[in-house]
Coordinates of C-alpha atoms in Angstrom, one line a residue:
X175 CA -15.7 30.0 -25.1
X176 CA -12.5 28.3 -26.3
X177 CA -13.0 27.4 -29.9
X178 CA -12.2 30.6 -31.8
X179 CA -8.9 31.2 -30.1
X180 CA -8.0 27.5 -30.2
X181 CA -8.7 27.4 -34.0
X182 CA -6.5 30.4 -34.6
X183 CA -3.7 28.9 -32.6
X184 CA -3.9 25.5 -34.1
X185 CA -3.7 27.0 -37.6
X186 CA -0.2 28.3 -36.6
X187 CA 0.7 25.1 -34.7
X188 CA 3.4 24.0 -37.2
X189 CA 5.3 27.2 -36.7
X190 CA 4.8 27.2 -33.0
X191 CA 5.6 23.5 -32.7
X192 CA 8.9 24.0 -34.4
X193 CA 10.0 26.5 -31.8
X194 CA 8.7 24.5 -28.8
X195 CA 9.7 20.9 -29.6
X196 CA 12.2 18.7 -31.1
X197 CA 11.6 15.3 -32.7
X198 CA 13.1 12.1 -31.2
X199 CA 15.1 10.4 -34.0
X200 CA 12.9 8.4 -36.4
X201 CA 10.0 8.3 -34.1
X202 CA 7.2 10.8 -34.7
X203 CA 6.7 11.8 -31.1
X204 CA 7.0 15.5 -30.4
X205 CA 8.1 16.1 -26.9
X206 CA 9.0 19.3 -25.1
X207 CA 12.6 18.6 -24.2
X208 CA 15.7 20.7 -23.9
X209 CA 18.5 20.1 -26.3
X210 CA 20.1 16.7 -26.0
X211 CA 23.3 16.9 -24.0
X212 CA 24.8 13.9 -25.8
X213 CA 23.9 12.6 -29.2
X214 CA 25.3 9.2 -30.4
X215 CA 23.1 7.7 -33.1
X216 CA 19.7 8.0 -31.6
X217 CA 20.7 7.6 -28.0
X218 CA 20.3 10.8 -26.0
X219 CA 20.6 12.1 -22.5
X220 CA 17.8 14.5 -22.0
X221 CA 17.1 17.0 -19.3
X222 CA 13.6 16.3 -18.1
X223 CA 12.8 19.3 -15.9
X224 CA 16.2 19.2 -14.2
X225 CA 16.7 15.4 -14.1
X226 CA 19.0 13.9 -16.8
X227 CA 17.8 10.6 -18.2
X228 CA 19.0 8.4 -21.1
X229 CA 16.4 7.7 -23.8
X230 CA 16.9 4.8 -26.2
X231 CA 15.2 5.2 -29.6
X232 CA 14.2 3.3 -32.6
X233 CA 17.1 4.9 -34.4
X234 CA 19.5 2.9 -32.1
X235 CA 18.0 -0.3 -33.5
X236 CA 17.1 -0.1 -37.2
X237 CA 15.5 -3.2 -38.6
X238 CA 18.6 -4.6 -40.2
X239 CA 20.4 -4.4 -36.8
X240 CA 17.5 -6.1 -35.1
X241 CA 17.5 -9.0 -37.6
X242 CA 21.2 -9.5 -37.1
X243 CA 21.1 -9.2 -33.3
X244 CA 18.3 -11.7 -33.0
X245 CA 19.2 -13.9 -35.9
X246 CA 19.7 -17.0 -33.7
X247 CA 16.7 -16.4 -31.4
X248 CA 13.2 -17.6 -31.2
X249 CA 10.7 -15.6 -29.2
X250 CA 8.2 -17.9 -27.3
X251 CA 5.3 -15.6 -26.6
X252 CA 3.1 -17.1 -23.9
X253 CA -0.4 -15.8 -23.9
X254 CA -2.3 -14.0 -26.6
X255 CA -4.3 -11.4 -24.9
X256 CA -4.0 -7.6 -25.5
X257 CA -0.2 -7.4 -25.2
X258 CA 0.4 -10.8 -26.8
X259 CA -1.6 -9.7 -29.8
X260 CA 0.2 -6.4 -30.3
X261 CA 3.8 -7.5 -29.5
X262 CA 3.5 -10.8 -31.3
X263 CA 2.3 -9.3 -34.6
X264 CA 4.9 -6.5 -34.4
X265 CA 7.7 -9.0 -33.8
X266 CA 6.5 -11.1 -36.7
X267 CA 6.2 -8.1 -39.0
X268 CA 9.7 -7.1 -38.1
X269 CA 10.9 -10.4 -39.5
X270 CA 11.8 -12.1 -36.3
X271 CA 11.2 -15.7 -35.4
X272 CA 8.1 -15.8 -33.1
X273 CA 6.1 -18.7 -31.8
X274 CA 2.9 -18.4 -29.8
X275 CA 2.1 -20.6 -26.8
X276 CA -1.5 -20.9 -25.6
X277 CA -3.9 -23.5 -24.5
X278 CA -4.9 -25.6 -27.5
X279 CA -8.4 -24.8 -28.8
X280 CA -9.0 -22.2 -26.2
X281 CA -10.2 -18.6 -26.9
X282 CA -6.6 -17.3 -27.4
X283 CA -5.8 -20.2 -29.7
X284 CA -8.8 -19.3 -31.9
X285 CA -7.8 -15.6 -31.8
X286 CA -4.3 -16.5 -32.9
X287 CA -5.6 -18.6 -35.8
X288 CA -7.6 -15.6 -37.0
X289 CA -4.4 -13.5 -37.0
X290 CA -2.6 -16.0 -39.2
X291 CA -0.6 -18.0 -36.7
X292 CA -0.3 -21.6 -38.0
X293 CA -0.5 -24.7 -35.7
X294 CA 2.7 -26.7 -35.8
X295 CA 4.6 -23.8 -37.4
X296 CA 4.4 -20.9 -35.1
X297 CA 1.4 -21.8 -32.9
X298 CA 1.9 -24.3 -30.1
X299 CA 0.9 -25.3 -26.6
X300 CA 2.6 -23.4 -23.8
X301 CA 5.0 -26.2 -23.1
X302 CA 6.0 -26.7 -26.7
X303 CA 6.5 -23.0 -27.2
X304 CA 8.7 -22.6 -24.2
X305 CA 11.0 -25.5 -25.3
X306 CA 11.5 -23.7 -28.6
X307 CA 12.2 -20.3 -27.3
X308 CA 15.5 -18.6 -26.4
X309 CA 13.3 -15.7 -25.1
X310 CA 10.3 -16.7 -23.1
X311 CA 7.8 -13.8 -23.1
X312 CA 5.3 -14.3 -20.3
X313 CA 2.4 -12.1 -21.4
X314 CA -0.3 -14.0 -19.6
X315 CA -2.6 -11.9 -17.4
X316 CA -1.3 -11.2 -13.9
X317 CA -3.7 -13.7 -12.3
X318 CA -2.9 -16.4 -14.9
X319 CA 0.9 -15.9 -14.4
X320 CA 0.3 -16.7 -10.7
X321 CA -1.8 -19.8 -11.5
X322 CA 0.6 -21.2 -14.1
X323 CA 4.0 -20.4 -12.7
X324 CA 4.5 -23.8 -11.1
X325 CA 4.1 -25.3 -14.5
X326 CA 6.2 -22.8 -16.4
X327 CA 9.2 -22.4 -14.1
X328 CA 10.5 -26.0 -14.5
X329 CA 10.5 -25.6 -18.2
X330 CA 13.0 -22.7 -18.1
X331 CA 16.7 -23.1 -18.6
X332 CA 19.8 -20.9 -18.0
X333 CA 20.3 -20.4 -21.8
X334 CA 16.9 -18.6 -22.1
X335 CA 15.9 -15.0 -21.3
X336 CA 12.7 -14.5 -19.3
X337 CA 10.6 -11.5 -20.3
X338 CA 7.7 -9.7 -18.7
X339 CA 5.7 -6.6 -19.7
X340 CA 4.7 -5.8 -16.1
X341 CA 6.5 -6.0 -12.8
X342 CA 3.4 -7.3 -11.0
X343 CA 4.3 -10.9 -10.6
X344 CA 8.0 -10.8 -9.6
X345 CA 7.6 -7.8 -7.4
X346 CA 4.7 -9.1 -5.4
X347 CA 6.0 -12.7 -5.3
X348 CA 4.8 -13.2 -1.8
X349 CA 1.3 -13.0 -3.2
X350 CA 1.8 -14.3 -6.8
X351 CA 4.5 -17.0 -5.9
X352 CA 6.3 -16.0 -9.1
X353 CA 10.0 -16.1 -8.3
X354 CA 12.2 -15.8 -11.4
X355 CA 15.2 -18.2 -11.5
X356 CA 18.5 -16.6 -10.6
X357 CA 20.6 -18.3 -13.3
X358 CA 19.1 -16.6 -16.4
X359 CA 18.5 -13.0 -17.6
X360 CA 15.2 -11.6 -16.5
X361 CA 14.0 -8.4 -18.3
X362 CA 10.9 -6.3 -18.7
X363 CA 9.6 -4.0 -21.4
X364 CA 6.4 -2.2 -20.5
X365 CA 4.6 -0.4 -23.3
X366 CA 2.7 2.7 -22.0
X367 CA -0.6 1.6 -23.6
X368 CA -2.8 -1.3 -24.5
X369 CA -1.6 -4.0 -26.9
X370 CA -4.1 -2.6 -29.4
X371 CA -2.3 0.7 -29.2
X372 CA 1.1 -1.0 -29.5
X373 CA -0.1 -2.5 -32.7
X374 CA -1.9 0.5 -34.2
X375 CA 1.0 2.9 -33.6
X376 CA 3.4 0.4 -35.2
X377 CA 1.2 0.0 -38.2
X378 CA 1.2 3.8 -38.5
X379 CA 4.9 3.8 -38.7
X380 CA 5.3 5.4 -35.3
X381 CA 5.8 3.6 -32.1
X382 CA 4.6 3.6 -28.5
X383 CA 6.8 4.9 -25.6
X384 CA 7.9 2.1 -23.2
X385 CA 10.0 1.6 -20.1
X386 CA 12.5 -1.2 -19.6
X387 CA 14.0 -2.8 -16.5
X388 CA 16.4 -5.6 -15.6
X389 CA 15.7 -8.1 -12.7
X390 CA 18.7 -10.4 -13.4
X391 CA 21.7 -9.7 -15.6
X392 CA 23.5 -13.0 -15.7
X393 CA 25.0 -12.6 -19.1
X394 CA 26.0 -8.9 -18.8
X395 CA 23.8 -8.2 -21.9
X396 CA 20.4 -7.9 -20.2
X397 CA 20.2 -4.1 -20.7
X398 CA 21.1 -4.4 -24.3
X399 CA 18.6 -7.2 -24.8
X400 CA 15.8 -5.1 -23.2
X401 CA 16.5 -2.0 -25.4
X402 CA 16.6 -4.0 -28.6
X403 CA 13.5 -6.0 -27.8
X404 CA 11.7 -2.8 -26.8
X405 CA 12.2 -1.5 -30.4
X406 CA 11.4 -4.9 -31.9
X407 CA 8.0 -5.0 -30.2
X408 CA 7.1 -1.6 -31.6
X409 CA 8.5 1.1 -29.2
X410 CA 9.4 4.5 -30.6
X411 CA 11.6 5.3 -27.6
X412 CA 12.3 3.6 -24.2
X413 CA 13.6 4.7 -20.8
X414 CA 15.0 2.8 -17.9
X415 CA 13.1 2.0 -14.7
X416 CA 13.0 -0.9 -12.2
X417 CA 10.5 -3.7 -11.9
X418 CA 9.3 -2.2 -8.6
X419 CA 8.9 1.4 -9.9
X420 CA 7.2 0.1 -13.1
X421 CA 4.5 -1.8 -11.2
X422 CA 3.9 0.9 -8.6
X423 CA 3.6 3.6 -11.2
X424 CA 1.4 1.5 -13.4
X425 CA -1.1 0.4 -10.8
X426 CA -1.2 3.9 -9.3
X427 CA -1.7 5.6 -12.7
X428 CA -4.5 3.2 -13.8
X429 CA -6.4 3.8 -10.6
X430 CA -5.7 7.6 -10.8
X431 CA -5.6 10.0 -13.7
X432 CA -5.6 7.3 -16.5
X433 CA -8.8 5.6 -15.6
X434 CA -10.4 5.6 -12.2
X435 CA -9.7 9.1 -11.1
X436 CA -10.7 10.7 -14.4
X437 CA -13.9 8.6 -14.5
X438 CA -14.8 9.7 -11.0
X439 CA -14.1 13.4 -11.9
X440 CA -16.3 13.2 -15.0
X441 CA -19.1 11.6 -13.0
X442 CA -18.9 14.2 -10.2
X443 CA -19.0 17.2 -12.6
X444 CA -21.8 15.7 -14.7
X445 CA -24.0 15.0 -11.7
X446 CA -23.6 18.5 -10.3
X447 CA -24.6 20.0 -13.7
X448 CA -27.6 17.7 -14.0
X449 CA -28.7 18.4 -10.4
X450 CA -28.6 22.1 -11.2
X451 CA -31.0 21.8 -14.2
X452 CA -28.6 21.4 -17.1
X453 CA -29.7 19.1 -19.9
X454 CA -28.0 15.8 -20.5
X455 CA -26.4 16.9 -23.7
X456 CA -25.1 20.2 -22.2
X457 CA -23.7 18.4 -19.2
X458 CA -22.0 15.8 -21.3
X459 CA -20.6 18.3 -23.8
X460 CA -19.2 20.5 -21.0
X461 CA -17.8 17.6 -19.1
X462 CA -16.5 15.0 -21.6
X463 CA -16.8 16.1 -25.2
X464 CA -15.0 19.4 -25.0
X465 CA -12.3 17.8 -22.8
X466 CA -11.6 14.8 -25.1
X467 CA -12.2 16.5 -28.5
X468 CA -10.9 20.0 -27.9
X469 CA -8.6 20.4 -24.9
X470 CA -7.0 17.1 -24.0
X471 CA -5.6 16.7 -27.6
X472 CA -3.9 20.1 -27.2
X473 CA -2.3 18.9 -23.9
X474 CA -1.2 15.7 -25.5
X475 CA 0.3 17.4 -28.5
X476 CA 1.8 20.6 -27.1
X477 CA 1.4 20.6 -23.3
X478 CA -0.7 22.1 -20.5
X479 CA 0.9 25.5 -20.9
X480 CA -0.1 25.5 -24.6
X481 CA -3.7 24.5 -23.7
X482 CA -3.9 27.5 -21.3
X483 CA -2.6 29.7 -24.1
X484 CA -5.4 28.5 -26.3
X485 CA -8.1 29.4 -23.9
X486 CA -10.1 32.6 -23.4
X487 CA -8.9 35.0 -20.7
X488 CA -12.0 34.1 -18.6
X489 CA -11.3 30.3 -18.9
X490 CA -7.7 30.8 -18.2
X491 CA -8.4 32.9 -15.0
X492 CA -10.8 30.3 -13.7
X493 CA -8.5 27.4 -14.3
X494 CA -5.6 29.2 -12.7
X495 CA -7.7 29.9 -9.6
X496 CA -9.2 26.5 -9.2
X497 CA -6.4 24.0 -10.1
X498 CA -4.7 24.5 -6.7
X499 CA -7.9 23.8 -5.0
X500 CA -8.4 20.5 -6.8
X501 CA -4.7 19.5 -6.2
X502 CA -5.0 20.2 -2.5
X503 CA -8.2 18.2 -2.3
X504 CA -7.0 15.3 -4.3
X505 CA -3.4 14.9 -3.2
X506 CA -4.4 13.1 0.1
X507 CA -6.4 10.6 -2.1
X508 CA -3.4 10.0 -4.3
X509 CA -1.2 9.6 -1.3
X510 CA -3.5 6.9 0.0
X511 CA -3.7 5.3 -3.4
X512 CA 0.1 5.1 -3.8
X513 CA 0.5 3.6 -0.3
X514 CA -2.2 1.0 -1.2
X515 CA -0.2 0.2 -4.3
X516 CA 3.2 0.0 -2.7
X517 CA 2.1 -2.2 0.3
X518 CA 0.5 -4.8 -2.0
X519 CA -3.1 -4.1 -1.2
X520 CA -4.0 -3.4 -4.8
X521 CA -2.2 -6.5 -5.9
X522 CA -4.0 -8.6 -3.3
X523 CA -7.4 -7.2 -4.3
X524 CA -6.7 -7.8 -8.0
X525 CA -5.5 -11.4 -7.5
X526 CA -8.4 -12.3 -5.2
X527 CA -11.0 -11.0 -7.6
X528 CA -9.5 -12.2 -10.9
X529 CA -8.8 -15.6 -9.5
X530 CA -12.5 -16.3 -8.7
X531 CA -14.2 -18.8 -11.0
X532 CA -17.0 -16.4 -11.7
X533 CA -14.9 -13.3 -12.0
X534 CA -15.9 -12.7 -15.6
X535 CA -19.6 -12.6 -14.7
X536 CA -18.9 -10.3 -11.8
X537 CA -16.8 -8.0 -14.0
X538 CA -19.4 -7.9 -16.7
X539 CA -22.0 -6.9 -14.1
X540 CA -19.8 -3.9 -13.0
X541 CA -19.1 -2.9 -16.6
X542 CA -22.8 -3.1 -17.5
X543 CA -23.5 -0.7 -14.6
X544 CA -21.1 1.8 -16.3
X545 CA -22.6 1.3 -19.7
X546 CA -26.0 2.1 -18.3
X547 CA -25.0 5.3 -16.6
X548 CA -26.8 8.3 -18.1
X549 CA -23.5 10.1 -18.8
X550 CA -22.2 7.3 -21.1
X551 CA -25.6 6.6 -22.7
X552 CA -25.7 10.3 -23.6
X553 CA -22.1 10.1 -24.9
X554 CA -23.1 7.4 -27.3
X555 CA -25.7 9.7 -28.9
X556 CA -23.3 12.7 -28.9
X557 CA -20.7 10.8 -30.7
X558 CA -23.2 10.0 -33.5
X559 CA -23.4 13.8 -34.1
X560 CA -19.7 14.2 -34.9
X561 CA -19.2 15.0 -38.6
X562 CA -17.0 12.0 -39.1
X563 CA -19.7 9.7 -37.9
X564 CA -22.5 11.1 -40.1

């Protein structure tokens, strides 16, 4: 239905893309922006659909400038989970002075050893690492930040900068009890992807998009620190937000279109197809495979309008007729979800579950249910049929 026209259009994508996009400085992200209103080095003010925002780019902070800016600093990275892994290795590869702080001989300690961190040189206990750091990067899980804050806070001093990658703990301090000191800079850089993606895009010579925010600006340099550190951890470009907006948009998005909502939609469409006599392979291909392998990549690279252009007239007509129906049906759900995020219900639920001593076992049980769903068992077999997996 879609493939012949899509193939033809993709063949001309370089010419089309040149007309429809411009490239952000040295990053390789193609974004459909208007012309920059101001251009100084890589810094640009860009009109996003009528709203002008400042975007800071990797071109603003070349490696030599980063090395000079942070020449007297040590980054004490606390926690070595997904973000700790990605940000820590990128900082190290950028030539900056990084130390990892984790529980000795725990799972994170062993993971850090595998990645070449050396005990006594750049791998320490949490307390030792914090004492060495001019920047303390709290990259523990949200639940762990809450549980360890009473130990970490007394170790901080006014000459340090406290760093987060999620606004969760400070914003919902009534639940987490994480209240940053008022006498030091407190900043945030939030990569828009997992730590594994932060790492892989950096290794590809690209960079993930990130937001930054400032909680305390005691020195008058907190914004500059945030922008520089965003590039140092592997960002291609970064835009400003607040701690509150970052956590609300993040929790909302994960539960909505990024994970929960898209999973629910996949399941609903698949089940209706199966209930109407379609085979598992057909139901999966028309629900997931064509979306992720054919259409969604077009949206990611060129935009929804381009994806419509790449479809047959029949597909286009149906999508134009039905998207308002889905929007009207789903908007009340998203309104409820945002309210639940903003009032702290989602935070409370997360903390209560993730703080339980048997949470890993309960989580594994829920994930096993997903693995055993027919749709995802079918998907495993379908992926084997892809030419690259032969």
